[in-house]
XYZ file of C-alpha atoms in Angstrom:
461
model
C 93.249 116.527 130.795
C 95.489 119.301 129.368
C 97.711 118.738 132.547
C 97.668 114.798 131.666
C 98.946 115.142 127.899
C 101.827 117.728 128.993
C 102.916 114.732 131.123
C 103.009 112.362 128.537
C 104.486 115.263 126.375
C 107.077 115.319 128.734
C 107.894 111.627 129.049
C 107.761 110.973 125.382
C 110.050 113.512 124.819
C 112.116 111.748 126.661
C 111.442 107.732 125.620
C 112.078 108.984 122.035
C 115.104 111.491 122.788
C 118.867 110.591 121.878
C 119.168 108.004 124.407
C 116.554 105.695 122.792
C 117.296 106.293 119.320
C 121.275 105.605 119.980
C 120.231 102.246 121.522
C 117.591 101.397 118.733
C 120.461 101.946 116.263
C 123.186 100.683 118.403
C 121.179 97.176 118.889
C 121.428 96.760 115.292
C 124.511 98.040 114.841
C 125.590 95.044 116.934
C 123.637 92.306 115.624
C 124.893 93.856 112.053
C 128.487 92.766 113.580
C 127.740 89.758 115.424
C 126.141 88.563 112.139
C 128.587 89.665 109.739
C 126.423 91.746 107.662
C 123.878 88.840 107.137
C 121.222 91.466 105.699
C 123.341 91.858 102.649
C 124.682 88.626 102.736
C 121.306 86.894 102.641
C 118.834 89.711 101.977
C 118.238 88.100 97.866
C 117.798 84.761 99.661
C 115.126 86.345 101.997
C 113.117 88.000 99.342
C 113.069 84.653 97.156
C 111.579 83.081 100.820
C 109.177 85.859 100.685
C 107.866 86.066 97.026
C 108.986 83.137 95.248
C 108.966 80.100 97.769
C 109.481 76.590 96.403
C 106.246 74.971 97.032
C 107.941 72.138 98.942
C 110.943 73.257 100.489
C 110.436 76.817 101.325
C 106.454 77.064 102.653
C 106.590 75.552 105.559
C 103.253 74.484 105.115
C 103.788 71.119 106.896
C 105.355 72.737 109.929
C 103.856 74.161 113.263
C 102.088 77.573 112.635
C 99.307 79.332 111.824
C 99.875 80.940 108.676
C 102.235 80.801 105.922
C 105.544 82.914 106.008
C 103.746 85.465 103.693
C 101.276 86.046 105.790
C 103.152 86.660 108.738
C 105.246 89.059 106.417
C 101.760 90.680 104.605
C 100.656 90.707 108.891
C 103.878 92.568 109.973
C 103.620 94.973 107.117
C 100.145 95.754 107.112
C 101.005 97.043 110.775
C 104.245 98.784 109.667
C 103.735 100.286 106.244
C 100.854 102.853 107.545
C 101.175 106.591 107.525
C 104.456 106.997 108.873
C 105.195 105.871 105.304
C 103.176 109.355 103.812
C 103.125 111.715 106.858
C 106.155 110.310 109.051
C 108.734 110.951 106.050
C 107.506 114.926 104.913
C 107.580 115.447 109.195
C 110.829 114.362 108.922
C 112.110 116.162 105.711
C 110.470 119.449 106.975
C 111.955 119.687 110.572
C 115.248 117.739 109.625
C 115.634 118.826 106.439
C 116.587 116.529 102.712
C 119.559 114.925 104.793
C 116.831 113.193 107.469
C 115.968 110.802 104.623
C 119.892 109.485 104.165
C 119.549 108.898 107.880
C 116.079 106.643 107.860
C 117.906 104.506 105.288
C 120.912 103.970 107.743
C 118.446 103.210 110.216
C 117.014 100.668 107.081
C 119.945 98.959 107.202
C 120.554 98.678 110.772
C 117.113 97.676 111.718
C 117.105 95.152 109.286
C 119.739 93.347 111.108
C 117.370 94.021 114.462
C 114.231 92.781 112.691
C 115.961 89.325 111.668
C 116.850 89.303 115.646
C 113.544 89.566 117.160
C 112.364 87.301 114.758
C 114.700 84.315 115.112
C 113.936 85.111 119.092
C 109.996 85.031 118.483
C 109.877 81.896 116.756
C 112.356 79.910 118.880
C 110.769 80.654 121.940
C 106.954 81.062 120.920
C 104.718 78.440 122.874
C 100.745 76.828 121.993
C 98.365 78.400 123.797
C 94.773 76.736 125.035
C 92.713 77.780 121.288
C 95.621 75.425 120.033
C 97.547 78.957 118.310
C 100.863 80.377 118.583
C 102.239 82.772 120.619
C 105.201 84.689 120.623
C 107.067 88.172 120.510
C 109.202 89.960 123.178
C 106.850 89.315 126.160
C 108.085 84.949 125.217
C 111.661 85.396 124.909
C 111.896 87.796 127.942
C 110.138 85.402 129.905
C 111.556 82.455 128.428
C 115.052 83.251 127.263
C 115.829 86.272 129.651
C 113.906 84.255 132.551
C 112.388 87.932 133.258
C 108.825 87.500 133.750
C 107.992 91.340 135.431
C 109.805 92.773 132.184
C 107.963 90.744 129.828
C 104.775 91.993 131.488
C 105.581 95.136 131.065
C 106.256 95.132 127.782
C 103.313 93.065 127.026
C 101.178 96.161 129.308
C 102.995 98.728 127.556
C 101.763 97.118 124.048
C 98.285 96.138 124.751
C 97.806 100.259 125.503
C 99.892 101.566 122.902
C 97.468 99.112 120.313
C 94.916 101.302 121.398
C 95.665 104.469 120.385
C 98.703 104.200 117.477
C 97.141 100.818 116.032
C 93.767 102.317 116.153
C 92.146 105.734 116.990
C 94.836 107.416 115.808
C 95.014 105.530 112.799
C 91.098 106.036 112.075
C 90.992 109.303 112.643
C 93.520 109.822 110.002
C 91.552 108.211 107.383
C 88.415 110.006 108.719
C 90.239 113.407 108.273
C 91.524 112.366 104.867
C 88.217 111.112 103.223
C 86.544 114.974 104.782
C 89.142 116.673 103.200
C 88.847 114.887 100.137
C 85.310 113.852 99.370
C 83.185 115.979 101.578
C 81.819 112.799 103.795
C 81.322 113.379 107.023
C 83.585 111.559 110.256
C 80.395 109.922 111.728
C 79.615 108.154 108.599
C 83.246 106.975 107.413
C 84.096 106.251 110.989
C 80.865 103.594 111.000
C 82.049 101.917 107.642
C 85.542 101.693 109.193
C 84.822 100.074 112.495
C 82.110 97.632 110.413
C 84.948 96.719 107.893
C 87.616 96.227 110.784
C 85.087 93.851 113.128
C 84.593 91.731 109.956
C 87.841 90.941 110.017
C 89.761 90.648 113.107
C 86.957 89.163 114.761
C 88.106 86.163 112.901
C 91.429 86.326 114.482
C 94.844 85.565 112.953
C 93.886 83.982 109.899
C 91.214 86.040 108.798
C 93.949 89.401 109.289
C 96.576 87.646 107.973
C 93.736 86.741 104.684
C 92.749 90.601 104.465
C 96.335 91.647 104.913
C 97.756 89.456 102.284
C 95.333 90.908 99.408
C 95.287 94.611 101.032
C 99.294 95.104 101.199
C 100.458 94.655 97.888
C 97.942 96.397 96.469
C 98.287 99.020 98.163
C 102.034 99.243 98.241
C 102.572 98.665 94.619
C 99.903 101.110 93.300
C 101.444 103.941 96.004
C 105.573 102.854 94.485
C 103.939 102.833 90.696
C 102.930 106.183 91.328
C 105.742 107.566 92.433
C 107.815 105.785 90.239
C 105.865 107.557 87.442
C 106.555 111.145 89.029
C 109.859 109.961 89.397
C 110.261 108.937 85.544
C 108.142 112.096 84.371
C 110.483 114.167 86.330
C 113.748 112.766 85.790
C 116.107 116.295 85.524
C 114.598 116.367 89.664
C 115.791 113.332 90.982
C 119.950 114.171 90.511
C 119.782 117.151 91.945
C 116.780 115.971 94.917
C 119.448 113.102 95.681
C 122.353 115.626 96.062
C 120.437 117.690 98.046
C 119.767 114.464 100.422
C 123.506 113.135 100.507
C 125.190 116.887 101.062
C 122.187 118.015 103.873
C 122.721 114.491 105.364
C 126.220 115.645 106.820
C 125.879 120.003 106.707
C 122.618 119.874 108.249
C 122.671 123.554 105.948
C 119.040 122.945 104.872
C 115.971 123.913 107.092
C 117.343 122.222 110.005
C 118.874 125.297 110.755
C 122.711 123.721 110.500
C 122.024 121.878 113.148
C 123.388 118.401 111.816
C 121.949 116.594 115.122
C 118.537 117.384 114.572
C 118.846 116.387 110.664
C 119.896 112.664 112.188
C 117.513 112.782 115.239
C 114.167 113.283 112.811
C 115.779 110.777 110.368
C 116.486 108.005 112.781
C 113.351 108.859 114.568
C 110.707 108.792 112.127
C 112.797 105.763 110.438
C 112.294 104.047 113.037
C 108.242 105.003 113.480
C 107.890 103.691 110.095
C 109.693 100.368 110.108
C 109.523 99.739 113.997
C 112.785 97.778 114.029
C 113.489 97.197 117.595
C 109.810 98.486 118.929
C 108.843 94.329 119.165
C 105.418 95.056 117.179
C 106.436 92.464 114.286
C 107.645 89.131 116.111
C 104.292 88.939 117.390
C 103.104 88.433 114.104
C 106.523 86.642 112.848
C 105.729 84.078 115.624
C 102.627 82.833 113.914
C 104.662 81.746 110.742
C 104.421 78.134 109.714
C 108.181 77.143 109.389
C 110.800 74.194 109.742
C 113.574 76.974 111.611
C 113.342 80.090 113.514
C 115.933 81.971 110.522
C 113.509 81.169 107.671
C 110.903 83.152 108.903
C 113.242 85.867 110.763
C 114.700 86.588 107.022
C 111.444 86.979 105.924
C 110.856 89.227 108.392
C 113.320 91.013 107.697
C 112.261 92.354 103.946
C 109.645 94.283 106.091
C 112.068 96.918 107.193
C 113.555 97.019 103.552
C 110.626 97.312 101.361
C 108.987 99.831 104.164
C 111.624 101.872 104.367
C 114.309 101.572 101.421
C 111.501 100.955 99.154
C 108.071 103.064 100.161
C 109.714 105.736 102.380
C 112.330 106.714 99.468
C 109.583 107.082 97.382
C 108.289 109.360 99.124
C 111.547 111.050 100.322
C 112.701 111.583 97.127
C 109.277 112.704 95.677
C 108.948 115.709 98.500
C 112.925 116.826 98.360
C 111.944 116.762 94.143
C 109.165 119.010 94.643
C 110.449 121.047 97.136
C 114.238 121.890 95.341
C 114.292 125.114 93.831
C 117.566 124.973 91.767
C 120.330 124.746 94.566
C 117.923 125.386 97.226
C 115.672 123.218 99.785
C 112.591 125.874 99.842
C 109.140 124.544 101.869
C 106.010 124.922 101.064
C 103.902 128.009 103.516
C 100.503 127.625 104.201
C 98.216 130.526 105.029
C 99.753 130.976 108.087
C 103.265 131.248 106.965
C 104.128 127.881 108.555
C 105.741 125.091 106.802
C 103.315 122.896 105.263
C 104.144 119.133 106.663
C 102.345 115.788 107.299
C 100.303 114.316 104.975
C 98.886 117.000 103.347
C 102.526 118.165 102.380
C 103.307 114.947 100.941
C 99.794 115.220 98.787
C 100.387 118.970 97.402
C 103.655 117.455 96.402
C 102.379 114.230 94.186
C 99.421 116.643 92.960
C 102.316 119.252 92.022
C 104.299 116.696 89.763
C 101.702 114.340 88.849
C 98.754 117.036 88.713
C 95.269 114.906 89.121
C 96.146 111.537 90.126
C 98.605 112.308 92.199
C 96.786 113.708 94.843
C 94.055 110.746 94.799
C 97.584 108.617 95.382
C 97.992 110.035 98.448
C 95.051 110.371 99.873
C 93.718 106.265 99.052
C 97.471 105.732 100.180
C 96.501 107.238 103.620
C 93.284 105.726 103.728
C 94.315 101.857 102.924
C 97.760 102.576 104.952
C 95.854 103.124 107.833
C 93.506 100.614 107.795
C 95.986 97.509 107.098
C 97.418 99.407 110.692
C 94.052 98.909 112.789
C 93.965 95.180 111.482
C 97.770 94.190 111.971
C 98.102 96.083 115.715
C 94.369 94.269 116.481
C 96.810 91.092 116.662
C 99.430 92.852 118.643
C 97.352 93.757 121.454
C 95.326 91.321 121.333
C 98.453 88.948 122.124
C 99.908 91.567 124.421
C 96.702 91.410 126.677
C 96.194 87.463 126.313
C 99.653 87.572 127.642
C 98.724 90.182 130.862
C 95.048 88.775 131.609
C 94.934 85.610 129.947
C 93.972 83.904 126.476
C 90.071 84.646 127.672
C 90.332 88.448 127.204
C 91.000 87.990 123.718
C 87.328 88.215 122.433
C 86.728 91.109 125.226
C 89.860 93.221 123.614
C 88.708 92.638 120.070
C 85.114 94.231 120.939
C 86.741 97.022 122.863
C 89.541 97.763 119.993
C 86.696 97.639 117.246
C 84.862 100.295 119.655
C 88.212 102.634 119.525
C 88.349 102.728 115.885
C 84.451 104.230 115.922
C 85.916 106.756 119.300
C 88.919 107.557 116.986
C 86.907 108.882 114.221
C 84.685 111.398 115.667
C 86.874 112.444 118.881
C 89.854 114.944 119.744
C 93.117 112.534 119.864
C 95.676 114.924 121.222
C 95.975 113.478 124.620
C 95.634 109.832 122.870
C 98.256 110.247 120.470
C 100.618 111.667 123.280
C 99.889 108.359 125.532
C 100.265 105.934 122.780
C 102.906 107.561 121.448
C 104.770 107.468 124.739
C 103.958 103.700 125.680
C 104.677 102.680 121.995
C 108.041 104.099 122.901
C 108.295 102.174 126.091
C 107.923 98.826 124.298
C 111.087 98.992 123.081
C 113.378 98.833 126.469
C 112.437 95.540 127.162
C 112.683 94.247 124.053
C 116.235 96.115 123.651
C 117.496 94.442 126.591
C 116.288 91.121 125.338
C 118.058 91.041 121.945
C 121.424 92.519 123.687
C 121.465 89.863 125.645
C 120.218 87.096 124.084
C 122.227 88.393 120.827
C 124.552 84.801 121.008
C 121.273 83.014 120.736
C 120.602 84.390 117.154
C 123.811 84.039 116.451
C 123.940 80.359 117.792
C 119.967 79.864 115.712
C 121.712 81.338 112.485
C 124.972 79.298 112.378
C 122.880 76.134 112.907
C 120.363 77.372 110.298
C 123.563 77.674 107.639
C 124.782 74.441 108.722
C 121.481 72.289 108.652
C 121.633 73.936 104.759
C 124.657 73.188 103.928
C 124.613 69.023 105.223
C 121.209 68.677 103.673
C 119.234 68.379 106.440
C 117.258 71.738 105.490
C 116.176 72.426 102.108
C-alpha cells in the first residue's frame, strides 16, 4: 500500500507540476483573447442572469433542462466552493508565501474566461438520455465536437474515480476531523449522520441536489464572507499593509517562499485552480443540466462560479490569514508544538479566532463542515454522469449506493493513499478537457458571436 501511494505521489507530482498549470492558465489565457475579454465585458450581465433573472426572459424555464440556471450555478458551486476555499488558500499562503494569493486571482480571471468555455461547449453538445435527463460535460463535446470517443472515456474514467475520493471520503473525513476537534463527537457517529444526510439527497438525483444545493450555498457562503468581512472592518489598520504584503511578495517571492518567486506562483496558480476548478471539467457537467434558450446564457452563469469562489471567498480568506499573520513589515507564521508552520484548516481557524476571538473560530469550523458537505452532494452528480457515461445510464443507482458507502469509509478510515489517487486522477481530468476547449475554442467563439447577435436583432431577450 505504502509502495502504491508513493506511485501516485509520484505521478501527481507530475499531473499538477508546471506543465499542467501553464496549460490550465494558458487555455484561458487564450479564450481571454479569442473572446476579447468577455469576462469583464459581460461579467455584470452574468451576475444579473444569476441573481436577478427577469422572470420571462432570463429563466429559461420554458426551455429544455432540468433545472433552472441557478441551480446549475448553486450545483457547480456547491462542488467548487468546499475546503480548498478554508484549507487550500492558508496551504498556499504558508508554502508560497502572501504573493500566492495575487496569483489565485490571476488564475480568477483567467479561468473565468475557461469556465464560460466549457460551459458554452457542455450545453451545445449535451444530449437526452433514456430517464428523459440531460447529459453533458467534457466526456459530450470530446465525443461529439472533437469526434474522440477513447478520450472522452477517459476523461469520463478518470472522473467517475476521482468523485470517489476528492468529492467524497476525503471530503467527509474532513468534516469528521473538524466536528472531533471541535465538539468532542466521535468519527463513527458524525460519519453515520453524514452518509444518512447525503443518501437523502442525491438519491433523488439532479433535482433533489440541485434543491439542497440551492438553500445550502448561500447560506453558507454569505455567513463565511459576513464574517470575514467583520474581521476585516474590525481590523481595518491590517488590511493596507496585509494587501502590500500580497502585491510586493507576489513578484520578490522575499516572504516564506524562500525568494523563490516560482514557487510563490506555482502554490498560487495551483491551489487557485483546486478551488475554482476552471479547466478540471467538474462544472459543465452540472452547467449542462441548465434549462436555457442558448448555450452563452448559462456558460455566463457559469462563469460567476470561478469569481465569487475565488475573487470573492478565497480573498476573504487570503487577506484574513496574511492580516493575522503580518507582524509590522514582516510575513511571520504561526509554529505549532513542533516548530512547524501551522497550515490547513486549522491555520486558517487560529487566525479568525485571533481577530474575531469566539465566533471566529465556530466560522471556520461550520465553514469546513457545510463546505464539505455541499462537495459530497455536487461531485455525487459528477460521477454519477461520468460512470453513466463509461457503463451506461443503469449504473447510476449502483454508483449512488456505492458513493453514499464512501462517505461512511471516509469518516472512520486512513485517506492517505485515497487522497494521493484522487488527487492524481482529479488532475488527469483536465488533459482531455484541455485539448477539447483548444480546439474547439472557434466554436465558443462562433456560439458567443451568434448569442450577441440573436440579442441585438431581437430574436433573444
Amino acid at each position: 500500500m505504502e509502495g502504491l501511494k508513493n506511485f501516485f505521489d509520484m505521478v501527481g507530482g507530475w499531473v499538477w507540476g508546471p506543465v499542467m498549470l501553464a496549460l490550465l492558465v494558458g487555455t484561458g489565457v487564450l479564450l481571454t483573447i479569442r473572446l476579447v475579454g468577455l469576462q469583464f465585458s459581460m461579467l455584470p450581465y452574468a451576475l444579473k442572469l444569476a441573481f436577478f433573472p427577469h422572470p420571462k426572459k432570463d429563466d429559461g424555464s420554458d426551455h429544455e433542462g432540468d433545472i433552472s440556471h441557478f441551480g446549475a450555478l448553486m450545483t457547480a458551486l456547491s462542488a467548487t466552493i468546499g475546503t480548498g476555499n478554508i484549507a487550500g488558500v492558508a496551504t498556499a499562503v504558508i508554502m508560497g508565501g502572501p504573493g500566492a494569493v495575487f496569483w489565485m486571482w490571476i488564475t480568477a480571471i483567467f479561468g473565468m474566461a475557461t469556465k464560460y468555455g466549457e460551459g458554452v461547449l457542455a450545453v451545445k453538445y449535451r444530449i437526452t438520455n433514456a430517464k428523459g435527463e440531460m447529459s453533458g460535460g467534457p466526456m459530450y463535446y470530446i465525443e461529439h465536437g472533437l469526434k474522440q470517443k477513447w478520450l472522452a472515456l477517459l476523461f469520463a474514467l478518470f472522473g467517475t474515480i476521482a468523485s470517489f475520493g476528492i468529492g467524497s471520503s476525503v471530503q467527509s473525513n474532513s468534516v469528521a476531523q473538524a466536528v472531533h476537534s471541535s465538539f468532542g463527537v466521535d468519527q463513527v457517529y458524525t460519519g453515520v449522520i453524514l452518509t444518512v444526510l447525503t443518501a437523502i439527497v442525491v438519491l433523488g438525483g439532479i433535482r433533489s441536489i440541485a434543491t439542497a444545493s440551492s438553500l445550502i450555498v448561500p447560506i453558507m457562503a454569505v455567513l463565511y464572507v459576513a464574517g470575514g468581512l467583520v474581521i476585516i472592518t474590525l481590523n481595518l489598520d491590517k488590511v493596507g499593509p496585509a494587501v502590500g504584503m500580497i502585491l510586493s511578495d507576489a513578484f520578490s517571492g522575499a516572504a516564506i517562499a524562500g525568494g523563490a518567486i516560482g514557487t510563490v506562483i506555482r502554490y498560487g496558480v495551483a491551489r487557485g485552480v483546486f478551488s475554482n476548478e476552471a479547466g478540471m471539467g467538474s462544472a459543465p457537467i452540472a452547467a449542462a443540466a441548465a434549462k436555457t434558450d442558448h448555450s452563452v446564457r448559462q456558460a455566463l452563469v457559469s462563469m460567476t462560479g470561478t469569481f465569487l469562489d475565488t475573487i470573492v471567498v478565497c480573498s476573504i480568506t487570503g487577506i484574513v490569514l496574511v492580516m493575522g499573520l503580518t507582524q509590522g513589515a514582516e510575513f511571520t507564521p504561526l509554529l505549532g508544538e513542533d516548530g512547524k508552520a501551522i497550515t490547513g484548516a486549522v491555520l486558517t481557524g487560529k487566525i479568525f479566532d485571533l481577530l474575531l476571538p469566539g465566533p471566529g473560530g465556530w466560522i471556520v469550523t461550520i465553514g469546513l463542515i457545510f463546505f464539505a458537505y455541499s462537495t459530497i452532494l455536487g461531485w455525487c452528480y459528477y460521477g454519477e454522469k461520468c460512470a453513466a457515461y463509461v457503463f451506461g445510464d443503469r449504473s447510476a443507482n449502483i454508483y449512488r449506493v456505492i458513493y453514499v458507502a464512501s462517505v461512511m469509509i471516509g469518516t472512520v478510515a486512513s485517506l492517505d493513499l485515497v487522497w494521493a489517487a484522487a488527487d492524481t486522477f482529479n488532475g488527469l481530468m483536465a488533459v482531455p478537457n484541455l485539448i477539447a476547449l483548444v480546439f474547439l475554442s472557434g466554436v465558443i467563439v462562433k456560439e458567443t458571436k451568434d448569442f450577441k447577435a440573436k440579442r441585438a436583432s431581437g430574436d433573444l431577450p
